[in-house]
Amino acid sequence: MTTTSCRTTGQSYYESNALKRITSLLDPGSFHEIIRPEEKISSPHLRILGQPCSFNDGIIVGAGRLAGKKVLIAGQEGGFMGGAVGEVHGAKLTGLLQRATEEGPDGVLLLLESGGVRLHEANAGLIAVSEIIRSVLAARVAGVPVIGLIGGVYGCFGGMGIVARCCNALIISEEGRMGLSGPEVIETTMGVEEFDASDRALVWRTVGGKHRYLIGEVQRLVDDDVAAFRAAAIELLNDPRPLSLEELQKEHGMLSDRLKSCGSAYDAIDIWHTMGIAEPETLPLLDTAAFHKAVQHVYRGAA
Amino acid sequence: MEQLEYEFDGAGSLRQSGPAVLVGVVSSGNLEVLVESAELGGRGRIVVNTSVRGFGEIWQAVLTDFAGRHNLANLLISINDAGATPAVVSLRLDQAAEEFYRGEP
């Protein structure tokens, strides 16, 4: 085992924009965008508020193929307002998921990168998030697996954090972060003593990919490489977890066990220690391969 | 917000219509540029929506330079700008034109 980082030479998922992620994740040339930017369907709210708009309202939706399988795909553009969900943005995602329920493709890929609801659009954004959640679950009931991918600059927080946990399965990179309230929100509302959002090590070991994977919220932890995300997505599409009462009860069991064993933990390192990891403080320094080796004997998450 | 509109003479030859391309992201100090074919009688039109008011002359200068480098005949270029510097605008415009003429995103 070595802690020297062997960075992948592939294309960084973290540094790519939404379109680049989509086109390099799917089979080459297979992506067709639905609601193209030249239709100029952008936010009516931002215009009224005198804020800059985007021709795709910060999300790209469409259809394509993944290893030959027919998939619908959405990519949130973190660069535009932190991927925040406004009315149009949300409607595009909801529409895509409803299409999945009707057409029954082999799966839906959600490339999530969002701080949550776009506060400028207030209630419209909140309603949009609830519609997205409902349509993710409807697609799953219809037998269409929904796979979430998280590895962007802005992480996946707020309402989209909830959406993520409604998916069949999630793929995350070490750089990816997921949660409900983001670090800055916690610091602002609870104080810096509760959570210091400028402490990057603390932020990553609390909401970062490795921790989310270890506590069983994410099914795959991959390198920051679009090819690694692609390989994991192909694997998960082939083995979808159904939405059933039994699965839900299993999930609730996992959560209550977690609360029992880790409810009084002060820091993620305490949790890793409780889980039986020998040198928990070394985990943040390991590359993905070494990390998997170090935790394989304790990993409890769904396969 | 300020909306600015500019028109330029094309170099005469009418381009075949190709798929529209969008480059860039509307984030602080950045912009997105949408290039699409349009029937404009051989002229090119650039519509700018910018968050920063009062820079019409600088836009005119940057866009005139751009029009000198590319044939804008029958092209409609729409820009959403979040305070990009002139250099960034020039680079994005060149990137957009290059991708449009190559015909793939």
Short mmCIF file of C-alpha atoms in Angstrom, two decimals:
data_model
loop_
_atom_site.label_atom_id
_atom_site.label_comp_id
_atom_site.label_asym_id
_atom_site.label_seq_id
_atom_site.Cartn_x
_atom_site.Cartn_y
_atom_site.Cartn_z
CA MET A 1 0.00 0.00 0.00
CA THR A 2 1.31 3.42 -0.84
CA THR A 3 0.11 6.92 -0.16
CA THR A 4 1.86 8.40 -3.17
CA SER A 5 -0.83 9.69 -5.40
CA CYS A 6 -0.91 8.20 -8.89
CA ARG A 7 -3.13 10.77 -10.55
CA THR A 8 -5.07 9.50 -13.47
CA THR A 9 -4.10 10.90 -16.81
CA GLY A 10 -7.70 10.75 -18.07
CA GLN A 11 -10.14 13.61 -18.35
CA SER A 12 -11.00 15.18 -15.01
CA TYR A 13 -14.70 15.02 -14.19
CA TYR A 14 -14.23 17.80 -11.62
CA GLU A 15 -12.82 20.24 -14.13
CA SER A 16 -15.18 19.46 -17.02
CA ASN A 17 -18.33 21.44 -17.67
CA ALA A 18 -21.74 19.77 -17.94
CA LEU A 19 -21.68 19.28 -21.72
CA LYS A 20 -18.15 17.86 -21.71
CA ARG A 21 -19.07 15.42 -18.94
CA ILE A 22 -22.14 14.23 -20.84
CA THR A 23 -20.44 13.80 -24.20
CA SER A 24 -17.42 11.99 -22.79
CA LEU A 25 -19.48 9.79 -20.47
CA LEU A 26 -21.77 8.50 -23.22
CA ASP A 27 -20.86 6.47 -26.29
CA PRO A 28 -19.16 8.86 -28.75
CA GLY A 29 -21.56 10.84 -30.92
CA SER A 30 -24.67 9.33 -29.31
CA PHE A 31 -25.87 12.38 -27.35
CA HIS A 32 -28.92 14.31 -28.53
CA GLU A 33 -29.92 17.33 -26.52
CA ILE A 34 -33.60 17.94 -25.72
CA ILE A 35 -34.54 21.65 -25.50
CA ARG A 36 -31.46 23.00 -27.22
CA PRO A 37 -29.92 26.33 -26.18
CA GLU A 38 -31.04 28.06 -29.39
CA GLU A 39 -34.62 27.68 -28.14
CA LYS A 40 -33.46 30.17 -25.49
CA ILE A 41 -35.71 28.83 -22.75
CA SER A 42 -34.20 30.65 -19.80
CA SER A 43 -35.38 31.81 -16.41
CA PRO A 44 -38.19 34.41 -16.43
CA HIS A 45 -37.44 35.19 -12.75
CA LEU A 46 -33.80 36.13 -13.26
CA ARG A 47 -34.74 38.43 -16.11
CA ILE A 48 -37.22 40.30 -13.90
CA LEU A 49 -34.57 40.58 -11.17
CA GLY A 50 -32.04 41.97 -13.64
CA GLN A 51 -29.70 38.98 -13.25
CA PRO A 52 -27.80 37.34 -16.09
CA CYS A 53 -29.62 34.37 -17.64
CA SER A 54 -28.29 31.27 -19.35
CA PHE A 55 -29.73 29.79 -22.56
CA ASN A 56 -29.98 26.37 -20.90
CA ASP A 57 -30.81 27.65 -17.39
CA GLY A 58 -27.84 25.75 -16.01
CA ILE A 59 -28.84 22.24 -17.04
CA ILE A 60 -28.44 20.10 -20.14
CA VAL A 61 -30.90 17.25 -20.73
CA GLY A 62 -31.05 14.70 -23.49
CA ALA A 63 -30.78 11.11 -24.65
CA GLY A 64 -27.88 8.92 -25.63
CA ARG A 65 -26.29 5.53 -25.29
CA LEU A 66 -24.08 4.08 -22.58
CA ALA A 67 -22.28 0.92 -23.71
CA GLY A 68 -25.08 0.52 -26.23
CA LYS A 69 -27.88 0.91 -23.69
CA LYS A 70 -30.49 3.58 -24.19
CA VAL A 71 -30.25 6.20 -21.45
CA LEU A 72 -31.69 9.60 -20.67
CA ILE A 73 -29.18 11.96 -19.12
CA ALA A 74 -29.09 15.33 -17.36
CA GLY A 75 -26.06 17.42 -16.40
CA GLN A 76 -26.23 20.37 -14.03
CA GLU A 77 -23.84 23.24 -14.84
CA GLY A 78 -22.24 24.22 -11.55
CA GLY A 79 -20.64 27.28 -13.14
CA PHE A 80 -24.06 28.91 -13.58
CA MET A 81 -25.32 30.00 -10.15
CA GLY A 82 -23.74 26.94 -8.51
CA GLY A 83 -26.07 24.60 -10.38
CA ALA A 84 -28.97 25.98 -8.36
CA VAL A 85 -32.46 24.77 -9.26
CA GLY A 86 -34.84 27.36 -10.64
CA GLU A 87 -38.23 26.88 -12.25
CA VAL A 88 -37.05 26.15 -15.80
CA HIS A 89 -34.01 24.16 -14.63
CA GLY A 90 -36.25 22.00 -12.46
CA ALA A 91 -38.90 21.59 -15.16
CA LYS A 92 -36.27 20.29 -17.60
CA LEU A 93 -35.16 17.66 -15.09
CA THR A 94 -38.72 16.70 -14.12
CA GLY A 95 -39.70 16.44 -17.79
CA LEU A 96 -36.74 14.18 -18.50
CA LEU A 97 -37.68 11.87 -15.62
CA GLN A 98 -41.34 11.79 -16.69
CA ARG A 99 -40.18 10.86 -20.17
CA ALA A 100 -38.22 8.01 -18.59
CA THR A 101 -41.35 6.77 -16.85
CA GLU A 102 -43.25 6.83 -20.16
CA GLU A 103 -40.58 5.47 -22.50
CA GLY A 104 -38.81 3.05 -20.19
CA PRO A 105 -35.17 3.51 -21.27
CA ASP A 106 -32.46 1.29 -19.76
CA GLY A 107 -31.70 3.99 -17.22
CA VAL A 108 -31.39 7.66 -16.33
CA LEU A 109 -28.06 9.27 -15.46
CA LEU A 110 -28.16 12.41 -13.33
CA LEU A 111 -24.88 14.36 -13.30
CA LEU A 112 -25.59 16.27 -10.12
CA GLU A 113 -23.80 19.49 -9.23
CA SER A 114 -25.93 21.90 -7.26
CA GLY A 115 -26.12 24.02 -4.16
CA GLY A 116 -29.87 23.34 -4.04
CA VAL A 117 -32.77 25.67 -4.68
CA ARG A 118 -32.04 28.93 -6.52
CA LEU A 119 -33.04 31.41 -3.85
CA HIS A 120 -33.95 34.07 -6.45
CA GLU A 121 -36.80 31.83 -7.54
CA ALA A 122 -37.88 30.90 -4.02
CA ASN A 123 -41.12 28.90 -4.08
CA ALA A 124 -40.82 27.99 -7.77
CA GLY A 125 -37.44 26.40 -7.03
CA LEU A 126 -38.72 24.58 -3.95
CA ILE A 127 -41.70 23.20 -5.86
CA ALA A 128 -39.35 22.18 -8.66
CA VAL A 129 -37.26 20.13 -6.23
CA SER A 130 -40.33 18.35 -4.87
CA GLU A 131 -41.43 17.57 -8.43
CA ILE A 132 -37.98 16.17 -9.22
CA ILE A 133 -38.07 13.92 -6.14
CA ARG A 134 -41.53 12.66 -7.06
CA SER A 135 -40.51 11.94 -10.64
CA VAL A 136 -37.28 10.13 -9.60
CA LEU A 137 -39.39 7.80 -7.48
CA ALA A 138 -42.01 7.40 -10.23
CA ALA A 139 -39.29 6.40 -12.71
CA ARG A 140 -37.94 3.87 -10.22
CA VAL A 141 -41.40 2.43 -9.62
CA ALA A 142 -41.73 2.08 -13.40
CA GLY A 143 -38.55 -0.02 -13.31
CA VAL A 144 -36.16 2.56 -14.74
CA PRO A 145 -32.95 2.78 -12.68
CA VAL A 146 -31.82 6.31 -11.83
CA ILE A 147 -28.08 6.65 -11.22
CA GLY A 148 -26.60 9.82 -9.70
CA LEU A 149 -23.03 10.95 -10.37
CA ILE A 150 -21.34 13.46 -8.05
CA GLY A 151 -17.88 14.86 -8.65
CA GLY A 152 -18.24 18.51 -9.55
CA VAL A 153 -16.78 21.68 -8.06
CA TYR A 154 -19.92 22.68 -6.16
CA GLY A 155 -20.86 19.26 -4.77
CA CYS A 156 -24.49 18.23 -4.33
CA PHE A 157 -26.41 19.92 -1.54
CA GLY A 158 -29.79 21.16 -0.41
CA GLY A 159 -32.77 19.82 -2.31
CA MET A 160 -30.49 18.08 -4.80
CA GLY A 161 -28.82 16.25 -1.91
CA ILE A 162 -32.25 14.78 -1.18
CA VAL A 163 -32.76 13.96 -4.86
CA ALA A 164 -29.40 12.17 -4.87
CA ARG A 165 -30.41 9.92 -1.99
CA CYS A 166 -33.63 9.02 -3.83
CA CYS A 167 -31.64 7.48 -6.71
CA ASN A 168 -31.08 3.74 -7.14
CA ALA A 169 -27.36 4.23 -6.74
CA LEU A 170 -24.74 6.96 -6.52
CA ILE A 171 -21.22 7.28 -7.86
CA ILE A 172 -18.89 9.80 -6.24
CA SER A 173 -15.25 10.82 -6.46
CA GLU A 174 -13.07 11.81 -3.54
CA GLU A 175 -13.49 15.41 -4.70
CA GLY A 176 -17.28 15.07 -4.73
CA ARG A 177 -19.31 16.26 -1.76
CA MET A 178 -22.86 15.50 -0.78
CA GLY A 179 -25.15 16.56 2.02
CA LEU A 180 -28.25 18.48 2.97
CA SER A 181 -27.00 21.78 4.43
CA GLY A 182 -23.65 22.70 2.92
CA PRO A 183 -20.69 23.67 5.13
CA GLU A 184 -21.20 27.44 4.69
CA VAL A 185 -24.88 27.13 5.57
CA ILE A 186 -24.08 25.20 8.76
CA GLU A 187 -21.44 27.73 9.75
CA THR A 188 -23.77 30.66 9.07
CA THR A 189 -26.70 29.27 11.02
CA MET A 190 -24.95 27.38 13.82
CA GLY A 191 -21.70 29.29 14.24
CA VAL A 192 -18.06 28.60 13.41
CA GLU A 193 -17.65 26.58 16.63
CA GLU A 194 -20.16 24.08 15.25
CA PHE A 195 -18.59 23.82 11.81
CA ASP A 196 -15.67 25.72 10.32
CA ALA A 197 -16.41 25.85 6.58
CA SER A 198 -12.92 27.19 5.83
CA ASP A 199 -11.32 24.02 7.28
CA ARG A 200 -11.08 22.10 4.02
CA ALA A 201 -9.86 18.88 5.64
CA LEU A 202 -12.87 18.97 7.98
CA VAL A 203 -15.26 19.72 5.12
CA TRP A 204 -13.98 16.84 2.99
CA ARG A 205 -13.90 14.25 5.75
CA THR A 206 -17.47 15.21 6.68
CA VAL A 207 -19.26 15.64 3.34
CA GLY A 208 -16.60 14.32 0.94
CA GLY A 209 -16.80 11.25 -1.27
CA LYS A 210 -14.77 8.88 0.90
CA HIS A 211 -16.92 9.44 4.00
CA ARG A 212 -20.21 9.25 2.07
CA TYR A 213 -19.02 5.95 0.62
CA LEU A 214 -17.87 4.56 3.97
CA ILE A 215 -21.14 5.28 5.75
CA GLY A 216 -23.08 3.51 3.02
CA GLU A 217 -24.75 6.43 1.25
CA VAL A 218 -22.89 5.96 -2.02
CA GLN A 219 -22.35 2.72 -3.92
CA ARG A 220 -19.17 3.53 -5.84
CA LEU A 221 -16.14 5.66 -5.04
CA VAL A 222 -14.09 6.34 -8.17
CA ASP A 223 -11.11 8.43 -9.27
CA ASP A 224 -11.74 11.91 -10.62
CA ASP A 225 -11.77 10.61 -14.17
CA VAL A 226 -14.74 10.63 -16.57
CA ALA A 227 -13.79 7.12 -17.75
CA ALA A 228 -13.98 5.81 -14.18
CA PHE A 229 -17.42 7.37 -13.74
CA ARG A 230 -18.49 5.81 -17.03
CA ALA A 231 -17.29 2.34 -16.05
CA ALA A 232 -19.10 2.54 -12.70
CA ALA A 233 -22.32 3.77 -14.35
CA ILE A 234 -22.26 0.84 -16.80
CA GLU A 235 -21.83 -1.57 -13.88
CA LEU A 236 -24.66 -0.06 -11.81
CA LEU A 237 -27.08 0.05 -14.76
CA ASN A 238 -26.63 -3.69 -15.10
CA ASP A 239 -27.52 -4.26 -11.46
CA PRO A 240 -30.31 -1.90 -10.45
CA ARG A 241 -31.60 -1.98 -6.88
CA PRO A 242 -35.40 -2.13 -7.05
CA LEU A 243 -37.65 0.27 -5.16
CA SER A 244 -39.46 -2.09 -2.84
CA LEU A 245 -40.68 -2.17 0.74
CA GLU A 246 -37.94 -4.64 1.56
CA GLU A 247 -35.24 -2.34 0.17
CA LEU A 248 -36.65 0.64 2.08
CA GLN A 249 -36.71 -1.32 5.33
CA LYS A 250 -33.11 -2.39 4.71
CA GLU A 251 -32.16 1.25 4.21
CA HIS A 252 -33.97 2.33 7.37
CA GLY A 253 -32.25 -0.47 9.25
CA MET A 254 -28.88 0.77 7.99
CA LEU A 255 -29.71 4.32 9.12
CA SER A 256 -30.86 3.33 12.61
CA ASP A 257 -27.82 1.07 13.09
CA ARG A 258 -25.66 3.99 12.07
CA LEU A 259 -27.32 6.30 14.54
CA LYS A 260 -26.86 3.72 17.26
CA SER A 261 -23.18 3.07 16.61
CA CYS A 262 -22.09 6.57 15.54
CA GLY A 263 -24.69 8.94 17.00
CA SER A 264 -22.31 10.32 19.63
CA ALA A 265 -19.28 10.59 17.35
CA TYR A 266 -17.72 14.04 17.22
CA ASP A 267 -15.83 13.72 13.97
CA ALA A 268 -15.78 11.46 10.90
CA ILE A 269 -12.50 10.00 12.17
CA ASP A 270 -14.32 8.75 15.28
CA ILE A 271 -16.84 7.03 13.02
CA TRP A 272 -14.12 5.38 10.95
CA HIS A 273 -12.46 4.22 14.16
CA THR A 274 -15.78 2.79 15.42
CA MET A 275 -16.16 0.99 12.11
CA GLY A 276 -12.91 -0.84 12.78
CA ILE A 277 -10.47 0.99 10.54
CA ALA A 278 -7.00 0.66 12.03
CA GLU A 279 -5.49 4.06 11.22
CA PRO A 280 -8.51 6.22 10.44
CA GLU A 281 -6.55 9.48 10.35
CA THR A 282 -4.62 8.23 7.29
CA LEU A 283 -7.74 7.69 5.15
CA PRO A 284 -7.99 11.22 3.70
CA LEU A 285 -4.44 10.90 2.34
CA LEU A 286 -4.93 7.64 0.45
CA ASP A 287 -5.56 7.50 -3.29
CA THR A 288 -8.68 5.67 -4.37
CA ALA A 289 -7.06 2.27 -4.90
CA ALA A 290 -5.21 2.33 -1.56
CA PHE A 291 -8.36 3.59 0.15
CA HIS A 292 -10.43 0.70 -1.19
CA LYS A 293 -7.80 -1.73 0.06
CA ALA A 294 -7.77 -0.12 3.51
CA VAL A 295 -11.53 -0.20 3.99
CA GLN A 296 -12.69 -3.32 2.14
CA HIS A 297 -12.92 -5.35 5.37
CA VAL A 298 -15.35 -2.88 6.95
CA TYR A 299 -17.35 -1.48 4.04
CA ARG A 300 -21.03 -2.09 4.72
CA GLY A 301 -22.72 -0.13 1.97
CA ALA A 302 -24.96 -1.67 -0.62
CA ALA A 303 -22.91 -3.31 -3.37
CA MET B 1 -28.61 44.48 -17.02
CA GLU B 2 -28.02 46.12 -20.36
CA GLN B 3 -28.88 44.80 -23.80
CA LEU B 4 -26.68 45.87 -26.69
CA GLU B 5 -27.07 45.03 -30.35
CA TYR B 6 -24.50 45.25 -33.13
CA GLU B 7 -24.58 44.46 -36.84
CA PHE B 8 -21.66 43.72 -39.11
CA ASP B 9 -21.24 43.21 -42.83
CA GLY B 10 -20.57 39.60 -43.76
CA ALA B 11 -17.92 38.73 -46.31
CA GLY B 12 -20.66 38.08 -48.87
CA SER B 13 -20.66 34.31 -49.21
CA LEU B 14 -23.72 32.77 -47.55
CA ARG B 15 -22.81 30.04 -45.13
CA GLN B 16 -24.58 26.71 -45.10
CA SER B 17 -26.74 26.42 -42.03
CA GLY B 18 -25.17 24.19 -39.38
CA PRO B 19 -26.18 23.19 -35.87
CA ALA B 20 -26.02 25.95 -33.28
CA VAL B 21 -23.19 25.85 -30.76
CA LEU B 22 -23.00 27.16 -27.22
CA VAL B 23 -19.68 27.74 -25.48
CA GLY B 24 -18.77 29.16 -22.10
CA VAL B 25 -20.72 29.41 -18.87
CA VAL B 26 -22.48 32.40 -17.30
CA SER B 27 -20.39 32.61 -14.14
CA SER B 28 -18.63 35.58 -12.59
CA GLY B 29 -16.15 37.08 -15.05
CA ASN B 30 -17.27 34.67 -17.74
CA LEU B 31 -19.90 34.54 -20.47
CA GLU B 32 -21.72 32.16 -22.79
CA VAL B 33 -21.79 32.61 -26.56
CA LEU B 34 -24.48 31.04 -28.75
CA VAL B 35 -23.80 30.96 -32.48
CA GLU B 36 -26.59 30.04 -34.90
CA SER B 37 -27.47 30.48 -38.55
CA ALA B 38 -30.11 33.06 -39.35
CA GLU B 39 -31.43 34.71 -42.50
CA LEU B 40 -29.93 38.18 -42.09
CA GLY B 41 -29.42 39.16 -45.74
CA GLY B 42 -25.69 38.45 -45.56
CA ARG B 43 -25.10 40.49 -42.44
CA GLY B 44 -24.16 39.29 -38.98
CA ARG B 45 -25.89 40.30 -35.76
CA ILE B 46 -24.55 40.15 -32.22
CA VAL B 47 -26.89 40.59 -29.26
CA VAL B 48 -25.25 41.13 -25.88
CA ASN B 49 -27.00 40.82 -22.52
CA THR B 50 -24.54 41.99 -19.91
CA SER B 51 -24.74 42.43 -16.15
CA VAL B 52 -22.46 45.47 -16.34
CA ARG B 53 -23.91 48.70 -17.72
CA GLY B 54 -22.07 51.39 -19.64
CA PHE B 55 -19.45 49.45 -21.59
CA GLY B 56 -21.08 49.73 -25.04
CA GLU B 57 -18.00 51.28 -26.65
CA ILE B 58 -15.71 48.55 -25.40
CA TRP B 59 -18.11 45.87 -26.64
CA GLN B 60 -18.16 47.66 -30.01
CA ALA B 61 -14.36 47.56 -30.18
CA VAL B 62 -14.04 43.90 -29.14
CA LEU B 63 -16.82 42.76 -31.48
CA THR B 64 -15.47 44.79 -34.41
CA ASP B 65 -12.11 43.05 -33.96
CA PHE B 66 -13.91 39.71 -33.91
CA ALA B 67 -15.89 40.56 -37.05
CA GLY B 68 -12.57 41.33 -38.72
CA ARG B 69 -11.27 37.84 -37.95
CA HIS B 70 -14.35 35.82 -39.00
CA ASN B 71 -17.01 35.93 -41.69
CA LEU B 72 -20.24 36.62 -39.82
CA ALA B 73 -22.54 36.44 -42.85
CA ASN B 74 -25.99 35.22 -41.76
CA LEU B 75 -24.87 34.45 -38.24
CA LEU B 76 -26.80 35.41 -35.14
CA ILE B 77 -24.56 35.50 -32.07
CA SER B 78 -26.19 35.85 -28.67
CA ILE B 79 -24.15 36.55 -25.55
CA ASN B 80 -25.06 36.25 -21.88
CA ASP B 81 -22.31 38.04 -19.98
CA ALA B 82 -21.56 38.09 -16.28
CA GLY B 83 -18.83 40.73 -16.33
CA ALA B 84 -16.17 39.08 -18.49
CA THR B 85 -13.08 41.16 -19.36
CA PRO B 86 -12.53 42.09 -23.03
CA ALA B 87 -9.77 39.48 -23.38
CA VAL B 88 -12.04 36.71 -22.10
CA VAL B 89 -14.81 37.88 -24.45
CA SER B 90 -12.43 37.73 -27.43
CA LEU B 91 -11.24 34.22 -26.57
CA ARG B 92 -14.79 32.91 -26.07
CA LEU B 93 -15.93 34.43 -29.38
CA ASP B 94 -13.03 32.79 -31.22
CA GLN B 95 -13.78 29.47 -29.50
CA ALA B 96 -17.45 29.75 -30.49
CA ALA B 97 -16.65 30.57 -34.13
CA GLU B 98 -14.14 27.73 -34.30
CA GLU B 99 -16.62 25.19 -32.91
CA PHE B 100 -19.42 26.44 -35.15
CA TYR B 101 -17.34 26.13 -38.30
CA ARG B 102 -16.09 22.71 -37.23
CA GLY B 103 -19.74 21.76 -36.91
CA GLU B 104 -19.55 19.83 -33.67
CA PRO B 105 -19.86 20.77 -30.00
#
